[in-house]
CSV table of C-alpha atoms and ligand atoms in Angstrom, one decimal:
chain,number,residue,atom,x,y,z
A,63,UNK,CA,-20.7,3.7,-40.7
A,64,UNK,CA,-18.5,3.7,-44.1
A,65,UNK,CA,-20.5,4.7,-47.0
A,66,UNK,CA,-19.4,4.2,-51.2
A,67,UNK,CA,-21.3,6.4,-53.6
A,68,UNK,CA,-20.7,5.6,-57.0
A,69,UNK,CA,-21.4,7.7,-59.7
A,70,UNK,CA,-20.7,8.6,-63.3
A,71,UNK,CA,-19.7,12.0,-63.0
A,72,UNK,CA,-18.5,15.2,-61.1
A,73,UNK,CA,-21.6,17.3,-59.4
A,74,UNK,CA,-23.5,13.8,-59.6
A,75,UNK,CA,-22.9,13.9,-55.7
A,76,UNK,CA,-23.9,17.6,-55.4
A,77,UNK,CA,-27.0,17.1,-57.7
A,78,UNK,CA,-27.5,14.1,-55.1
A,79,UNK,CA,-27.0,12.8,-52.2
A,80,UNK,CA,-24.5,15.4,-50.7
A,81,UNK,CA,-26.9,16.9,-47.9
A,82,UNK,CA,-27.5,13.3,-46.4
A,83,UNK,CA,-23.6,12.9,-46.8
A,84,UNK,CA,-22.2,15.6,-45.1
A,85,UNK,CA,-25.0,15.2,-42.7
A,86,UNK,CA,-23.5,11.6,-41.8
A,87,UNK,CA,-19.9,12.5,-42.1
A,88,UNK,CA,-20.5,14.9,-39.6
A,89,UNK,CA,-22.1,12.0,-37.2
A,90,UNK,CA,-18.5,10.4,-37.9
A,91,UNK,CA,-19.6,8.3,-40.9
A,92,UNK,CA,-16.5,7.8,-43.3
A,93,UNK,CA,-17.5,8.2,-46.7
A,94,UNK,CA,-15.7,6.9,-49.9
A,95,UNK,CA,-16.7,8.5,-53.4
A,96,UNK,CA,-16.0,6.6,-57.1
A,97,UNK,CA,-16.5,8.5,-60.1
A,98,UNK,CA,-16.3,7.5,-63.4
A,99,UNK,CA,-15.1,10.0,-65.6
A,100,UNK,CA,-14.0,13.9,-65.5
A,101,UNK,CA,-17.2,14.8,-66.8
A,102,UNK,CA,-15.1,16.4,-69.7
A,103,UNK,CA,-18.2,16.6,-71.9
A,104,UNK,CA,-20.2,18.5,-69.5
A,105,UNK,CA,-21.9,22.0,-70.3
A,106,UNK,CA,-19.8,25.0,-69.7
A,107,UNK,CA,-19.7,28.7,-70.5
A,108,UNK,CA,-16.5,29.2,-70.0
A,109,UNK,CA,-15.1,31.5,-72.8
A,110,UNK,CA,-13.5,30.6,-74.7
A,111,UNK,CA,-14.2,27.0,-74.5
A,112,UNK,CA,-11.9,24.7,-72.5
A,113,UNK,CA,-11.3,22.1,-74.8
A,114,UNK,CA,-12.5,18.5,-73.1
A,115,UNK,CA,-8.9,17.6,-71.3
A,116,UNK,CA,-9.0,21.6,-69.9
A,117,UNK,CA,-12.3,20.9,-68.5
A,118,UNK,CA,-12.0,17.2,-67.4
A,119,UNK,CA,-9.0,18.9,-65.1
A,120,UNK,CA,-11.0,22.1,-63.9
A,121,UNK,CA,-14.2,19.4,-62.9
A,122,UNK,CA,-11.8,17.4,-61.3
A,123,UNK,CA,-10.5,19.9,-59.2
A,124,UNK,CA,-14.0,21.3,-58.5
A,125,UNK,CA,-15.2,17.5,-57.5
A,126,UNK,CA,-12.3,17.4,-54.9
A,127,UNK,CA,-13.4,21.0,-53.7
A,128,UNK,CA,-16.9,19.9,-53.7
A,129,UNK,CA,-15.6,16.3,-52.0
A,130,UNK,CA,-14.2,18.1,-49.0
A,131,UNK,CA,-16.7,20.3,-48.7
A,132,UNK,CA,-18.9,18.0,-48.3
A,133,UNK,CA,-16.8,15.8,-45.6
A,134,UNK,CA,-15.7,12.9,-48.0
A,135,UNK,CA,-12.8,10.6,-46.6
A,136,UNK,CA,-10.9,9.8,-50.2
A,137,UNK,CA,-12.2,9.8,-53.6
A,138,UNK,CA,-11.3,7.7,-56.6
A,139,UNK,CA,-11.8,8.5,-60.4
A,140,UNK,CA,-11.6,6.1,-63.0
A,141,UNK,CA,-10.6,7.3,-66.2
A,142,UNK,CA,-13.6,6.5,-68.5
A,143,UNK,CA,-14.6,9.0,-71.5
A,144,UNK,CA,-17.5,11.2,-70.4
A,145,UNK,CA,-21.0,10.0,-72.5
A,146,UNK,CA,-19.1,6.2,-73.1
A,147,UNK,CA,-20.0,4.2,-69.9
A,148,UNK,CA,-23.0,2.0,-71.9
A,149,UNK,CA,-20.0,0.9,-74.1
A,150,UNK,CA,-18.6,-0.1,-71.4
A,151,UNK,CA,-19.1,-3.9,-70.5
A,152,UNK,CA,-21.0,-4.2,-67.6
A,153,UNK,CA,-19.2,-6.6,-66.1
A,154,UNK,CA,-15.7,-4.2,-66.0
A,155,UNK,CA,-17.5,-1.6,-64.2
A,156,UNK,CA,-18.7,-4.1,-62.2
A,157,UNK,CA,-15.7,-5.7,-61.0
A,158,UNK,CA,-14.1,-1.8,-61.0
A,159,UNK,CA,-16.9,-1.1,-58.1
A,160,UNK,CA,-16.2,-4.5,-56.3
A,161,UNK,CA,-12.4,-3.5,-55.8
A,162,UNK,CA,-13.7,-0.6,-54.3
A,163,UNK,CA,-15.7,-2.7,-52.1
A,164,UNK,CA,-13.2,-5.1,-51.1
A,165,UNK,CA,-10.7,-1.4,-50.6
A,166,UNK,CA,-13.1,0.6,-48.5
A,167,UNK,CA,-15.6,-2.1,-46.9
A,168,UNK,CA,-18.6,0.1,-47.2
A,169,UNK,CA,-21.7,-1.2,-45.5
A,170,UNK,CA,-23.9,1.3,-47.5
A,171,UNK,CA,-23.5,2.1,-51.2
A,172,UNK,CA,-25.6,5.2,-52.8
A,173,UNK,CA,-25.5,5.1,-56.5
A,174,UNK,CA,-28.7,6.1,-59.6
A,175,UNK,CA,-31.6,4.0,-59.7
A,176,UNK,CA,-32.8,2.7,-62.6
A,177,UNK,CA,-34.1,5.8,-64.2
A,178,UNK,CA,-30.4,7.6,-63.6
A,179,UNK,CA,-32.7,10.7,-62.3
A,180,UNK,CA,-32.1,12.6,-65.7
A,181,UNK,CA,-32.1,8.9,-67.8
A,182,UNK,CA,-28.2,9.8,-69.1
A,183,UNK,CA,-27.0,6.8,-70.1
A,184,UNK,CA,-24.3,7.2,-68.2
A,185,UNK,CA,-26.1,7.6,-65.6
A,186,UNK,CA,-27.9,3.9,-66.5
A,187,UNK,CA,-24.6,2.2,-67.1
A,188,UNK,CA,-23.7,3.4,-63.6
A,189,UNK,CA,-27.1,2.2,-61.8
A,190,UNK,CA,-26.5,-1.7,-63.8
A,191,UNK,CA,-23.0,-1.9,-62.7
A,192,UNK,CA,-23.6,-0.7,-59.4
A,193,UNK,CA,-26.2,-2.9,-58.9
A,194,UNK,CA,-24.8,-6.0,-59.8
A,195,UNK,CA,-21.5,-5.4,-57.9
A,196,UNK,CA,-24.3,-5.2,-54.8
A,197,UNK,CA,-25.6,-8.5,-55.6
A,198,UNK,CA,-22.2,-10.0,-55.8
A,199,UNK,CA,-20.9,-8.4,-52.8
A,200,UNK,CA,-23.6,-9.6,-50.9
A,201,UNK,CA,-23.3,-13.0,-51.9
A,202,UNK,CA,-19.5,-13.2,-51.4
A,203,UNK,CA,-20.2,-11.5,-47.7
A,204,UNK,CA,-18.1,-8.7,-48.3
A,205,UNK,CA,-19.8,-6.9,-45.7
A,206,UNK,CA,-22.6,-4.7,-47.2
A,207,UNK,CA,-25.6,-3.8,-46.3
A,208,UNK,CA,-27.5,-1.3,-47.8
A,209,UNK,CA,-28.2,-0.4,-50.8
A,210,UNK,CA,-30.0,3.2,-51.8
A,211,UNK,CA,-31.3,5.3,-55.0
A,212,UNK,CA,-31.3,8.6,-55.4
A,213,UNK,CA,-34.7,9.9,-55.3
A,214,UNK,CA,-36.9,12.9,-56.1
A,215,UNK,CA,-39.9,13.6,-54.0
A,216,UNK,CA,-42.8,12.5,-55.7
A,217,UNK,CA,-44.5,15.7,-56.2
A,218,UNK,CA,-41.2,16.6,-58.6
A,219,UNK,CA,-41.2,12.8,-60.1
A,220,UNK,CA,-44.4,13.7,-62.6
A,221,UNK,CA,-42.5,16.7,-64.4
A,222,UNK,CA,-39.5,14.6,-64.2
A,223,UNK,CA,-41.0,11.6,-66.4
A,224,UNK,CA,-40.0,9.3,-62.9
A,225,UNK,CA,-43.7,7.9,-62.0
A,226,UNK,CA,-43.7,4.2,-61.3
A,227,UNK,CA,-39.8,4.0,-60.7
A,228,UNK,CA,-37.8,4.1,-57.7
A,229,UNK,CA,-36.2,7.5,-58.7
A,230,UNK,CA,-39.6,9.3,-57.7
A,231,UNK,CA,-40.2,6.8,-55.2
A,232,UNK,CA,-38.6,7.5,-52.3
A,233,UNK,CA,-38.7,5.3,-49.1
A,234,UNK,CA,-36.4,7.4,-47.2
A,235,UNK,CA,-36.7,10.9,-45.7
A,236,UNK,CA,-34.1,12.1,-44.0
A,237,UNK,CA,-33.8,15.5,-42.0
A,238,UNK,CA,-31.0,17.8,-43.7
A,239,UNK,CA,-31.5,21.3,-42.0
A,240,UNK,CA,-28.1,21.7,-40.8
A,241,UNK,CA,-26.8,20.1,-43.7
A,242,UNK,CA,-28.6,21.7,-46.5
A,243,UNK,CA,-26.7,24.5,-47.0
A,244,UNK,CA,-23.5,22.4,-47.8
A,245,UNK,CA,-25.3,21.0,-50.5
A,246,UNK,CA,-25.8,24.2,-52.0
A,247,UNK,CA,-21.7,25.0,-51.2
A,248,UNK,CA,-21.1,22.1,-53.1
A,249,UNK,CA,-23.3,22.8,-56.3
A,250,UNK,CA,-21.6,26.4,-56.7
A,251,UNK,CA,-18.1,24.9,-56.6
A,252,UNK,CA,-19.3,22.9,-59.8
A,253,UNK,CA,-21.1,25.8,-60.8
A,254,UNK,CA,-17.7,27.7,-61.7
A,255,UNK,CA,-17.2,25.9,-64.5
A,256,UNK,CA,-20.7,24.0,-65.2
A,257,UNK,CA,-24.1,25.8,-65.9
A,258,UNK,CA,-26.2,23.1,-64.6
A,259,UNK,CA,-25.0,23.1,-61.2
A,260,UNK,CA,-25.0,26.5,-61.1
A,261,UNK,CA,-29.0,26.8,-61.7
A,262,UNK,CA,-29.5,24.0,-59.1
A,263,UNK,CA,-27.7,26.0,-56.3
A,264,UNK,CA,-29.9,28.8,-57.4
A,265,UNK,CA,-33.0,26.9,-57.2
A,266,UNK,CA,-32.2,25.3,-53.9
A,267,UNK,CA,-31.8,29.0,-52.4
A,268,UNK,CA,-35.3,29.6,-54.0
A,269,UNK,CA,-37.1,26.8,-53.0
A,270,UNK,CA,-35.1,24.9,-49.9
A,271,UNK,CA,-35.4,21.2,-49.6
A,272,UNK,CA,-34.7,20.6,-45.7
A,273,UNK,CA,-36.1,17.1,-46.7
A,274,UNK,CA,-33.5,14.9,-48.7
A,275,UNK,CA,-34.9,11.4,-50.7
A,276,UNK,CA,-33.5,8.3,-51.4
A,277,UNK,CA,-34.7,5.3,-52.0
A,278,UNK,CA,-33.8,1.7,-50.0
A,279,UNK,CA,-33.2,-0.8,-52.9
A,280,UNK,CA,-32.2,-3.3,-50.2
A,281,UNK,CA,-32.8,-4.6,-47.4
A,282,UNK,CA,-36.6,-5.1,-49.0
A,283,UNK,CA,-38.9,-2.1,-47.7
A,284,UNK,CA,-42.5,-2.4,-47.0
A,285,UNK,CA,-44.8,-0.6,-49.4
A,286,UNK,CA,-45.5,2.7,-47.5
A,287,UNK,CA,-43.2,2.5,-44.8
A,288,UNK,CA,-41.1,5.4,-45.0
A,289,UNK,CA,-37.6,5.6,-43.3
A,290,UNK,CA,-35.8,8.9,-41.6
A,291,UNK,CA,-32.9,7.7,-41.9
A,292,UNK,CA,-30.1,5.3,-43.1
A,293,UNK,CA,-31.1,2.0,-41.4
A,294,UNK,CA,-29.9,-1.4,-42.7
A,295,UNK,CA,-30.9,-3.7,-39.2
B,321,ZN,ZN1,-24.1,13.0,-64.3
């Protein structure tokens, strides 16, 4: 299986999917990552202050540490401005993520849904571009498949502000035990230099989630069926 995640920023992957990824990887899955900026903008304590280049390199390092970790095969970063992608035209993202379809024939692509989990609009930009590139790449039969959300379990969708959208719908629950502790690996490599990420890995070791959620945009999924795993037959 060959799986593209497309995101807007470093630790979007750790915040995300990376359990279910390393998971897979380790079944022998090859997995290609596209990023969209150095997340140069991010929040840091680092004193004193990286200015935004410093930090766009130290996050870029730290998503190639985070990358291995969790078993990616290569990794592309475009070099969009952190906190710019909705200026972006849609359709140059777009045809940005079809080259990387047409490079790496993915059968499954992994990006936001609609609510970009925290509603960044980066995050938003990434889940319409992503989204249409599907579509396209799907009509010209480039070979893909599947298409999938992040999600949030529902119970956390309500404090979230996610009811009623795919991001705290999940359709897809998927086994992570062995896995889950990479995720955490992951978040505290971005946690050197990010704050965020370094709460997250602290909450996961509070209050494990052996249970990672996504959501199946595509093929359809029956309302209430729930998947265990990444299926696209
Ligand atoms: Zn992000």
């Amino acid at each position: 299986m060959r799986i593209l995640v497309v995101y807007a920023h470093p630790d979007d992957e750790s915040f995300g999917p990376a359990a279910v990824l390393a998971k897979y990887a380790r079944e022998g899955a090859k997995i290609f990552g596209l990023i969209a900026t150095r997340g140069e903008h991010g929040s840091t304590d680092l004193q004193p202050r990286p200015t935004p280049r410093e930090l766009g390199q130290l996050r870029e390092q730290d998503l190639r540490a985070a990358a291995a970790i969790i078993g990616f095969t290569h990794l592309d970063i475009l070099n969009y401005t952190d906190g710019t992608l909705e200026t972006v035209p849609t359709n140059e993202l777009m045809e940005q993520i079809l080259d990387a379809i047409r490079r790496y024939h993915p059968e499954v692509i992994i990006t936001f849904g609609p609510g970009g989990i925290t509603r960044h609009p980066d995050h938003l930009a990434i889940h319409r571009a992503v989204t249409a590139a599907f579509t396209r790449a799907l009509a010209e039969g480039l070979g893909v498949c599947a298409l999938y959300y992040d999600a949030v379990p529902p119970e956390r969708a309500r404090e979230m502000g996610l009811e009623g959208l795919p991001d705290g719908q999940p359709n897809t629950f998927i086994d992570v035990t062995e896995t889950y502790p990479v995720k955490i690996a992951a978040l505290r490599v971005h946690g050197r230099h990010i704050v965020d990420a370094r709460e997250m890995a602290d909450r996961l070791e509070r209050e494990p989630q052996t249970v990672a959620t996504l959501y199946r945009a595509w093929p359809k999924v029956k309302p209430g069926e729930r998947l265990t795993g990444i299926h696209f037959s």
